[in-house]
Each structure stands twice: as structure tokens, then as C-alpha cells.
mmCIF file of C-alpha atoms (C1' of nucleotides) in Angstrom:
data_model
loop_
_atom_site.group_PDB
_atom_site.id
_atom_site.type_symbol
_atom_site.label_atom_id
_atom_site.label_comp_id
_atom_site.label_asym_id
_atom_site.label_seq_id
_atom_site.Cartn_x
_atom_site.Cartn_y
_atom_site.Cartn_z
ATOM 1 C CA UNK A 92 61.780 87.650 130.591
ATOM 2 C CA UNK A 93 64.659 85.775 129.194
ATOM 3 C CA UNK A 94 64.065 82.200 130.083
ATOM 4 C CA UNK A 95 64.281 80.579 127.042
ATOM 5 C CA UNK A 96 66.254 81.116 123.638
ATOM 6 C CA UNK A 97 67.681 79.436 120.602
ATOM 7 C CA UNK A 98 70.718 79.396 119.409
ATOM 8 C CA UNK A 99 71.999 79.299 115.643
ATOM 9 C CA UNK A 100 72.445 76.373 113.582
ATOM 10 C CA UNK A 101 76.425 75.902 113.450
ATOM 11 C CA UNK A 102 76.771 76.299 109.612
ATOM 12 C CA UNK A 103 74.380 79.472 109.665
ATOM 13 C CA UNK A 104 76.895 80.863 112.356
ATOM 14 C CA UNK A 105 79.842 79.838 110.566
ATOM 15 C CA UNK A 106 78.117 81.431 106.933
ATOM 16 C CA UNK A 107 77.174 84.643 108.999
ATOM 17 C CA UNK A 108 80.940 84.837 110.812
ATOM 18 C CA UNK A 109 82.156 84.496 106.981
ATOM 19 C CA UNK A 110 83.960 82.037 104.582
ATOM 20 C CA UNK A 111 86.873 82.960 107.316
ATOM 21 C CA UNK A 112 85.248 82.698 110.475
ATOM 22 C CA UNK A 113 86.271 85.486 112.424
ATOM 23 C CA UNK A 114 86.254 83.290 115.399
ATOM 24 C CA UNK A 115 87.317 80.219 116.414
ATOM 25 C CA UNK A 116 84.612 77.916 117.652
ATOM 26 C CA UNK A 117 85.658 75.017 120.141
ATOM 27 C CA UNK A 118 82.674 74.209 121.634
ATOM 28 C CA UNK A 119 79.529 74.627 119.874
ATOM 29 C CA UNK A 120 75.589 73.880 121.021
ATOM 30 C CA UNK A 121 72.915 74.002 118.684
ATOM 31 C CA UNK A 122 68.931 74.603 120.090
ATOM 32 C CA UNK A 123 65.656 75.207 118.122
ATOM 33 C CA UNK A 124 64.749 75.770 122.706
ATOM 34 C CA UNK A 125 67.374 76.120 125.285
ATOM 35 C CA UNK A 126 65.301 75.967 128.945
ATOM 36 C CA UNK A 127 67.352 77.665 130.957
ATOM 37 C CA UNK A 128 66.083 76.111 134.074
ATOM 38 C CA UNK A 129 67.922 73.479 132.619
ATOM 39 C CA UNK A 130 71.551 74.578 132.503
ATOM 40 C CA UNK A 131 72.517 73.817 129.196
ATOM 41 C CA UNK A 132 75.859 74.358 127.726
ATOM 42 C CA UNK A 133 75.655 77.076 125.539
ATOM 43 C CA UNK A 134 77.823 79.078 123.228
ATOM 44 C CA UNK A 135 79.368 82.093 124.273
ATOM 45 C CA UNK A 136 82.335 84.581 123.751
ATOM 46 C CA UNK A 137 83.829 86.305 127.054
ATOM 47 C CA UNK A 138 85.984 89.092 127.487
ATOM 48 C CA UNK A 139 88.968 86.800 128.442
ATOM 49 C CA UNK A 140 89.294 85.292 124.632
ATOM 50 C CA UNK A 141 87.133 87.779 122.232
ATOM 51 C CA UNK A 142 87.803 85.481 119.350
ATOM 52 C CA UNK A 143 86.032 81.838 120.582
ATOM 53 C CA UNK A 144 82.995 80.439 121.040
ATOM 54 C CA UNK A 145 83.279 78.109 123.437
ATOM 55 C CA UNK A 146 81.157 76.540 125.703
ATOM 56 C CA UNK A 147 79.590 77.724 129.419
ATOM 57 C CA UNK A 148 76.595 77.087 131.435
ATOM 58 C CA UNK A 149 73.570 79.214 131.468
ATOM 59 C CA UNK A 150 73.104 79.987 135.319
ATOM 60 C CA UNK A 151 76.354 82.043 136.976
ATOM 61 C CA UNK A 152 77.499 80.254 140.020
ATOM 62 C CA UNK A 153 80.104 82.364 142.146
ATOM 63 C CA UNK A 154 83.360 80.833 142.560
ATOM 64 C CA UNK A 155 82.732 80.492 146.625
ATOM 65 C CA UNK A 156 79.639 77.857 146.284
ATOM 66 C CA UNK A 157 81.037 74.380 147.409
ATOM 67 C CA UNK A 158 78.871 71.732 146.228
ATOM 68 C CA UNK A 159 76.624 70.725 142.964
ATOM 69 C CA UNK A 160 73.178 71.078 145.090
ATOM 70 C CA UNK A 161 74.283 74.344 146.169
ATOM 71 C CA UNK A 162 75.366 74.995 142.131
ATOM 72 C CA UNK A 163 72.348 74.067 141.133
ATOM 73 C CA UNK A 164 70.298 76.759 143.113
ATOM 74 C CA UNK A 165 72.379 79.287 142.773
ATOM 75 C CA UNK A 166 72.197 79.171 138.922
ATOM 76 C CA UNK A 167 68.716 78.889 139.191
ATOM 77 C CA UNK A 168 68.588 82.039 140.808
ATOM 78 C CA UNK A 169 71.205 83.740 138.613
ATOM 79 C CA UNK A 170 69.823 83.159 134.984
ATOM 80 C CA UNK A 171 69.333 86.675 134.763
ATOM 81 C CA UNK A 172 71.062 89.894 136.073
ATOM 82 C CA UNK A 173 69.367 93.140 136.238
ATOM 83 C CA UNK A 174 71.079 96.108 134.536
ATOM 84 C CA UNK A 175 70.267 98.681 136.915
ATOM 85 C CA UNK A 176 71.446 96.910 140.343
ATOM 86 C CA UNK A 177 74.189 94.570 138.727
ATOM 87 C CA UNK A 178 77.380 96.706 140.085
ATOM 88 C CA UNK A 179 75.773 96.244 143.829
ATOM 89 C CA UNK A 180 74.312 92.629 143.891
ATOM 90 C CA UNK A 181 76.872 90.332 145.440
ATOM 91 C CA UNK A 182 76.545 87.525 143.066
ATOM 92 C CA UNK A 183 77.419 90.178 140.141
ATOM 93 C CA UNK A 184 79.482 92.878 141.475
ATOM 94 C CA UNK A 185 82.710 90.918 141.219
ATOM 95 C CA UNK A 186 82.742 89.982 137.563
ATOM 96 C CA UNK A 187 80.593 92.755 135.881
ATOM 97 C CA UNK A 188 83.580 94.912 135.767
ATOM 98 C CA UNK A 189 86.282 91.985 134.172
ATOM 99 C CA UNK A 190 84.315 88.933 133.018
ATOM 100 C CA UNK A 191 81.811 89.985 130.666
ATOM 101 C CA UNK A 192 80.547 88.230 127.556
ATOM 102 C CA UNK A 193 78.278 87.409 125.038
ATOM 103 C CA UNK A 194 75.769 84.811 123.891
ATOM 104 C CA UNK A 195 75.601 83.617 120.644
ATOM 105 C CA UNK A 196 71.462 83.472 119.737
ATOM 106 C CA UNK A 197 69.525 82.972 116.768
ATOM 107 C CA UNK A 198 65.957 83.914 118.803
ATOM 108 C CA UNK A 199 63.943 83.948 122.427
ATOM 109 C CA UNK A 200 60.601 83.217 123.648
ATOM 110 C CA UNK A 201 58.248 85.691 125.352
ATOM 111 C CA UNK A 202 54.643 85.124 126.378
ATOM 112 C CA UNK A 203 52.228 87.752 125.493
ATOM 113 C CA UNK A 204 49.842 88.231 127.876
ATOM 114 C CA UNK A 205 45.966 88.839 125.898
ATOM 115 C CA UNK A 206 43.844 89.752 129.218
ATOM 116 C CA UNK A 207 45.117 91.421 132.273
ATOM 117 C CA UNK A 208 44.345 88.326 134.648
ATOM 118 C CA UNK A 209 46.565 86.630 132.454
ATOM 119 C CA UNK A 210 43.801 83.109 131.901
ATOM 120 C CA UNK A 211 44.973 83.687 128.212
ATOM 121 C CA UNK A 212 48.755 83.614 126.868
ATOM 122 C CA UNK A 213 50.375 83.682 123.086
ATOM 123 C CA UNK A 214 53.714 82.608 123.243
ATOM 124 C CA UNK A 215 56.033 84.564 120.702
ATOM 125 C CA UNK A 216 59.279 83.709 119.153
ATOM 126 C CA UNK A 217 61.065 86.829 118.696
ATOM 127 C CA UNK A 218 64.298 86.854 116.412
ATOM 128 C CA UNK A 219 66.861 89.557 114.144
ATOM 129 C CA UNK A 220 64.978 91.365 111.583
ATOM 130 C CA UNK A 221 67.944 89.952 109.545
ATOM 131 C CA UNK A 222 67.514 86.366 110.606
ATOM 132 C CA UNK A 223 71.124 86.334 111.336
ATOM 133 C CA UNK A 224 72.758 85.460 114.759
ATOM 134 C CA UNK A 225 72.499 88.132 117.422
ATOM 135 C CA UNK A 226 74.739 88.077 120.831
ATOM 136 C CA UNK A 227 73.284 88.725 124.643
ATOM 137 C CA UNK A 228 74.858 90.682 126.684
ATOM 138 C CA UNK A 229 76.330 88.999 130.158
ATOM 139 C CA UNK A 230 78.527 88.347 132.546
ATOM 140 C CA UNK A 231 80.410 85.099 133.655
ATOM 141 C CA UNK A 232 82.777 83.704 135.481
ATOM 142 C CA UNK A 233 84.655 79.976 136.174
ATOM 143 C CA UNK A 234 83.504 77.389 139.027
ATOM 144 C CA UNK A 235 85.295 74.829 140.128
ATOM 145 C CA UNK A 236 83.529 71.393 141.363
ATOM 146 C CA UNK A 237 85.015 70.767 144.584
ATOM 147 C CA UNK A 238 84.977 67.267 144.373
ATOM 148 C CA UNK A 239 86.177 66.513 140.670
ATOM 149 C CA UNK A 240 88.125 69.592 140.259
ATOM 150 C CA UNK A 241 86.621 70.177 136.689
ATOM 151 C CA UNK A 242 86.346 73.609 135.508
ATOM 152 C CA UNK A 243 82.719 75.198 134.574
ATOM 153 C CA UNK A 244 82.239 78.284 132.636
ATOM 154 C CA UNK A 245 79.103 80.171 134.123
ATOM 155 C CA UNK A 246 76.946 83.005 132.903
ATOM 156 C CA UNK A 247 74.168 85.273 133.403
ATOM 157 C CA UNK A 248 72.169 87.074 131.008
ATOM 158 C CA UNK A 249 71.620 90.707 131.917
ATOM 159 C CA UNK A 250 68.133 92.505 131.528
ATOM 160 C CA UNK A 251 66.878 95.691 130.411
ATOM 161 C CA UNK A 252 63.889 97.744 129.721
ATOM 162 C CA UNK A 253 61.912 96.665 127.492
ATOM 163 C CA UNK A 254 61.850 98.096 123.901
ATOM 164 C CA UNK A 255 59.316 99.260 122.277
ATOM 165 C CA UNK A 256 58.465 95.896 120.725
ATOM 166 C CA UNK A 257 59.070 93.584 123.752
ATOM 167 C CA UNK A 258 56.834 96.168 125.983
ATOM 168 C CA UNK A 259 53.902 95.210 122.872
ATOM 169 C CA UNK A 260 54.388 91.658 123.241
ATOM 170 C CA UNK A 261 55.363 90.984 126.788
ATOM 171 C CA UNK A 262 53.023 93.637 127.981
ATOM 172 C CA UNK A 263 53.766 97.104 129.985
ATOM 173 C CA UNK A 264 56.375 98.441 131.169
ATOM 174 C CA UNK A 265 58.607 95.150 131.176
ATOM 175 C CA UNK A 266 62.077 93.903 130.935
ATOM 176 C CA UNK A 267 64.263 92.242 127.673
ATOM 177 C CA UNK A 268 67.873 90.516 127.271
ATOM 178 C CA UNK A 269 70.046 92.833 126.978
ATOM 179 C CA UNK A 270 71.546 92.459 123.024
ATOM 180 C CA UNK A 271 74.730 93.880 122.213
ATOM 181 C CA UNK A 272 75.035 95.014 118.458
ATOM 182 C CA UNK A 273 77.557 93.328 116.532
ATOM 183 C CA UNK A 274 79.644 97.007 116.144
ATOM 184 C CA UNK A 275 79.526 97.147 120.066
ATOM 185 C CA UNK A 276 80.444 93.164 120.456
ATOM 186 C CA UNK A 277 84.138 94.262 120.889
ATOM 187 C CA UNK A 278 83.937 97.425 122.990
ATOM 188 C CA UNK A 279 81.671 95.165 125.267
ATOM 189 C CA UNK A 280 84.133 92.654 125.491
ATOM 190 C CA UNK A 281 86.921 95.305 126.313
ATOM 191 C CA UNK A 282 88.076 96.639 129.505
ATOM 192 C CA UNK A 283 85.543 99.698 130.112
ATOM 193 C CA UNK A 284 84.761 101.694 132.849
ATOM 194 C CA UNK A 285 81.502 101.677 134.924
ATOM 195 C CA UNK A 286 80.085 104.655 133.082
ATOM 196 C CA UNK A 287 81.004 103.406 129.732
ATOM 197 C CA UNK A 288 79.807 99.494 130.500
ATOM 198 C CA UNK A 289 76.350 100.956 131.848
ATOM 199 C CA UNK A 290 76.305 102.742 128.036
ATOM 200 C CA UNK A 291 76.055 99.592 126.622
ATOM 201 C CA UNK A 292 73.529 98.283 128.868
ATOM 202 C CA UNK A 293 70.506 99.974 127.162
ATOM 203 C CA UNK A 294 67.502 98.263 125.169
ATOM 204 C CA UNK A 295 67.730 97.537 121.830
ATOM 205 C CA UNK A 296 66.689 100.743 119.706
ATOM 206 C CA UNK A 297 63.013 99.406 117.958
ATOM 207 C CA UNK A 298 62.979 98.085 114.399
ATOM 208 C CA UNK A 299 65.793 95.477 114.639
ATOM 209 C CA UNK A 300 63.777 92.748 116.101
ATOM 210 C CA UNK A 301 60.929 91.184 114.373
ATOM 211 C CA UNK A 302 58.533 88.228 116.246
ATOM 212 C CA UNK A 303 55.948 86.049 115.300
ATOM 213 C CA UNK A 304 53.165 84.239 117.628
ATOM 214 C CA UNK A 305 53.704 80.671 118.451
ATOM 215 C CA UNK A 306 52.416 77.054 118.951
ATOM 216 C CA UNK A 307 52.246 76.243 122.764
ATOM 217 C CA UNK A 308 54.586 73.270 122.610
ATOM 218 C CA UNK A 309 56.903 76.048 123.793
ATOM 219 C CA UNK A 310 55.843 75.649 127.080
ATOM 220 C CA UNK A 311 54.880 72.113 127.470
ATOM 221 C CA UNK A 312 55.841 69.631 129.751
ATOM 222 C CA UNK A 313 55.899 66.372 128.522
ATOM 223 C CA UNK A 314 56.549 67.315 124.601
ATOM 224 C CA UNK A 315 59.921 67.310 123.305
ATOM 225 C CA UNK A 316 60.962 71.224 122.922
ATOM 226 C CA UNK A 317 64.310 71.193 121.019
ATOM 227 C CA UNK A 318 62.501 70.753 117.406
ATOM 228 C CA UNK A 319 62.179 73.067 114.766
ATOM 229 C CA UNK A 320 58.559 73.202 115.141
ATOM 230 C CA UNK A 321 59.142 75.021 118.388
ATOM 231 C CA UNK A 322 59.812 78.194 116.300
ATOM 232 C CA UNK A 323 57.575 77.939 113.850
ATOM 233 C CA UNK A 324 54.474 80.248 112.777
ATOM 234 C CA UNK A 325 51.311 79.353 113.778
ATOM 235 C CA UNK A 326 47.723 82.154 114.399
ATOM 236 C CA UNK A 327 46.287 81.116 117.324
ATOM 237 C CA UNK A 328 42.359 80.710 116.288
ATOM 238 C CA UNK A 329 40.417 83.530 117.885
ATOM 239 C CA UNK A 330 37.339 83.989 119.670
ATOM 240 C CA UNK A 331 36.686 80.589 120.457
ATOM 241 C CA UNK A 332 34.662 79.468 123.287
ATOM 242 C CA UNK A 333 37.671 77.644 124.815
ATOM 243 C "C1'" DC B 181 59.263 82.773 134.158
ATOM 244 C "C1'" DC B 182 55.369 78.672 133.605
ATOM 245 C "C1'" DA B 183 53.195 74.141 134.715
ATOM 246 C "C1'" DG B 184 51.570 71.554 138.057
ATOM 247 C "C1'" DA B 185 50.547 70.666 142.636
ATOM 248 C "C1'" DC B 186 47.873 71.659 146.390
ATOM 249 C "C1'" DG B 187 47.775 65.382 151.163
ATOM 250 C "C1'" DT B 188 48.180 61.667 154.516
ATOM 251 C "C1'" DT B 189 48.762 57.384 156.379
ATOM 252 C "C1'" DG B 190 51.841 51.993 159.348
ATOM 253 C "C1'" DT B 191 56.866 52.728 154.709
ATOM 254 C "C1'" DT B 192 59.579 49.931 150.265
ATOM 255 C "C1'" DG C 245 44.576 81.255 144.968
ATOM 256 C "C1'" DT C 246 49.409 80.370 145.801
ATOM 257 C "C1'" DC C 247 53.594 77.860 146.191
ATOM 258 C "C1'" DT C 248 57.296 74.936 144.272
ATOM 259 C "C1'" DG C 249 60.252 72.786 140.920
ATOM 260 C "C1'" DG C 250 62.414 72.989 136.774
ATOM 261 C "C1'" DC D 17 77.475 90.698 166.242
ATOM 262 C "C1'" DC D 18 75.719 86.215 163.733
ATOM 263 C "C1'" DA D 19 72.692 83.828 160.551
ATOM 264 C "C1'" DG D 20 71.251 83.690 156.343
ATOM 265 C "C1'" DA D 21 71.069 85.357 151.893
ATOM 266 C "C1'" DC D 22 73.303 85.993 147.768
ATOM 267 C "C1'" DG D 23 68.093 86.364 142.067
ATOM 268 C "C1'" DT D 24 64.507 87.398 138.591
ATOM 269 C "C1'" DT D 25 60.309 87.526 136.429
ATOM 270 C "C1'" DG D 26 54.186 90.709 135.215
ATOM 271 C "C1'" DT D 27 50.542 90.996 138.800
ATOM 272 C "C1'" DT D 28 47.782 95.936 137.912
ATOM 273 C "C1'" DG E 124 83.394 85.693 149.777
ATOM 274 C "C1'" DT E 125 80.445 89.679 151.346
ATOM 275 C "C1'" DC E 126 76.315 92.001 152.521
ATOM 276 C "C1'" DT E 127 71.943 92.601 155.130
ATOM 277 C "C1'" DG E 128 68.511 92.088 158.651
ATOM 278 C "C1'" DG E 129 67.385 91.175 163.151
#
DNA sequence: CCAGACGTTGTT
DNA sequence: GTCTGG
DNA sequence: CCAGACGTTGTT
DNA sequence: GTCTGG
């Protein structure tokens, strides 16, 4: 699942946070497409300052990892976090508890696929019904760089059953970011028990999300992804010999 | 996850 | 078909 | 014990 | 750093 997203533009954040913006943003990054594969700074709001958006890297990297190569494939790996074993994996189990946070999204990108040998794929761009921002659910926590000393904020994006919708467009029985509602953004952020932070770690109840099918510049290679046009409508022609 | 490679030899 | 890199 | 992993995702 | 597999 959860490869890809976008993230609000920053004055549709700043109209949805209000004419006083509930929180303080210090570090914000705008994307029509976010790779994650990529390790993008992106916006986020953690447990340790519930009122900022600031800035982190998608991929968590645990604080013991000594070097940037080593960084590197260790957020690679850690993109996303699964719900179910996240309080036993060793890259999660220390910070699930304490360093939890959220990431500030205006959309993501699922493939549908439309026969079960997959030859055929519709990518979707899936978004709130509302077209407001919507938050992730995640974990995070700060790594070092041995050799400059400069601080990185890291993150992983924790997964869930699919919903109802997401199981329709990414196919059966499948997984989806976890989002956190904006009346459970502060509890999430709070200091919870295990039982009450695996509460919160449940798909998104249907009819909140809506999604639309997609060009294929989503997933290309040598196009330029971070454009508008990444998100935009388009029917994919049907029943065509190619 | 998806796109692209999938190989070797006398080596820049 | 299957693996690797991003 | 020590070396090696430490992760996820559509494979049906 | 800590866990798992051999």
C-alpha cells in the first residue's frame, strides 16, 4: 500500500487549520507526489510538540544505525509499519509507545488491479470526501548522522486493513494507511496505553474517502511526478486491443 | 510497492 | 518468470 | 553462543 | 540496541 501520497498545498492547510492556525508550521513541504522510496522531507506533527508541523523524513531509521548507506536501507525497509506486529518488531517497538505522530496529507495513490494476473493496472488517487487535509497515523523518532552530527526526524507510516473502499480498489483482502480522524489527532498524540493506542489503529470507517482513477504518469520513470496533473481525472479507454 | 533488468568480456 | 533498485 | 537481521507490499 | 535462526 502506502507508497506514495500528496501533501496539501500550504495555504489550503493554513485555510483548513483556520484564520488562526491552530498550529505552528516551521517547516513545510508541498507535493502533488511524494515517492517515498525517495525520502522526502515531509510535514508532520509528533507527540513531542502536538502544535507544529515541522519537517521529518519518510523512512524511520533507529537511532543505533551508524552510517548514511546503512540509513538509506533501513528507511527503505521501514516506510511502513504494520499495525498488528508493531509493539514486537524491533525497529518499532521502542517508539510506538512515546514517539508517535501524524502526517499531514491531502491524498495517496493505490493501483487497482483489473485481472487477477495483474497484466492490467488503474492507478487511483484516493483523497477526503471533504477535500480537506487528512493526517496518517505513525511513529518516529530522531537520528543522528554520525559524521555531521545533524539531527533527522524519521517516520513510518503504519498500516491497516483495508476499508471497505481501499479493499474495492486495491483488491481483496488488503492493507491501507492508517488515518487518524481529526477528533482523535490529539488523543493519538497523547500518552496512551497499549490497549488504548491499538484502538486507534483501526481502518477508516467507509464513506469518508472518495477516489478517482488516474493517468499512469503516476508511476513513470522518466516523467516528472510532482505536477498537478499527477492527480488529476482521467477514464482509462476500455476494451481496447492494447 | 512498481519499473526495468535479466550479461560478459581485456577496464576507463 | 523473477529479482533488484528506487 | 554468534551472525545477521532488523520491513512491507497482492500473488490467488 | 535487541531479537532470531542456525
Amino acid at each position: 500500500m502506502c507508497y506514495k501520497y500528496a501533501t496539501p498545498k500550504l495555504e489550503e492547510l493554513i485555510e483548513y487549520l483556520g484564520e488562526q492556525p491552530e498550529y505552528t508550521i516551521e517547516d513545510y513541504f508541498h507535493y502533488y507526489f511524494a515517492d517515498g522510496f525517495n525520502h522526502q522531507f515531509m510535514p508532520v506533527t509528533t507527540s513531542a510538540n502536538n502544535r507544529l508541523i515541522e519537517k521529518a523524513i519518510w523512512g524511520l531509521v533507529p537511532e543505533y544505525i551508524e552510517d548514511s548507506k546503512q540509513a538509506k536501507e533501513r528507511a527503505d525497509q521501514n516506510l511502513n509499519a504494520r499495525s498488528e506486529t508493531i509493539f514486537s518488531r524491533p525497529s518499532y517497538a521502542p517508539y510506538i509507545s512515546t514517539q508517535r505522530c501524524l502526517a499531514w496529507a491531502s491524498g495517496f495513490f493505490e493501483h487497482h488491479w483489473d485481472d487477477a494476473k495483474g497484466r492490467s493496472k488503474t492507478p487511483y488517487f484516493i483523497y477526503s470526501k471533504d477535500k480537506q487535509p487528512f493526517t496518517f497515523g505513525g511513529l518516529y523518532t530522531n537520528w543522528v548522522r554520525p559524521d555531521t552530527g545533524e539531527v533527522f526526524k524519521t517516520f513510518s507510516i503504519i498500516t491497516t486493513e483495508a476499508n471497505h473502499l481501499l479493499s474495492e480498489i486495491h483488491n481483496n483482502k488488503q492493507r491501507m494507511p492508517l488515518i487518524i480522524p481529526e477528533s482523535d489527532r490529539d488523543t493519538w498524540l497523547s500518552n496512551l496505553s497499549k490497549e488504548a493506542i491499538t484502538d486507534l489503529m483501526k481502518p477508516l470507517p467507509d464513506g469518508l474517502l472518495s477516489a478517482h482513477t488516474i493517468s499512469k504518469l503516476v508511476t513513470s520513470r522518466t516523467e516528472e511526478r510532482n505536477v498537478p496533473e499527477v492527480q488529476d481525472i482521467y477514464i482509462p479507454p476500455k476494451d481496447t486491443l492494447f
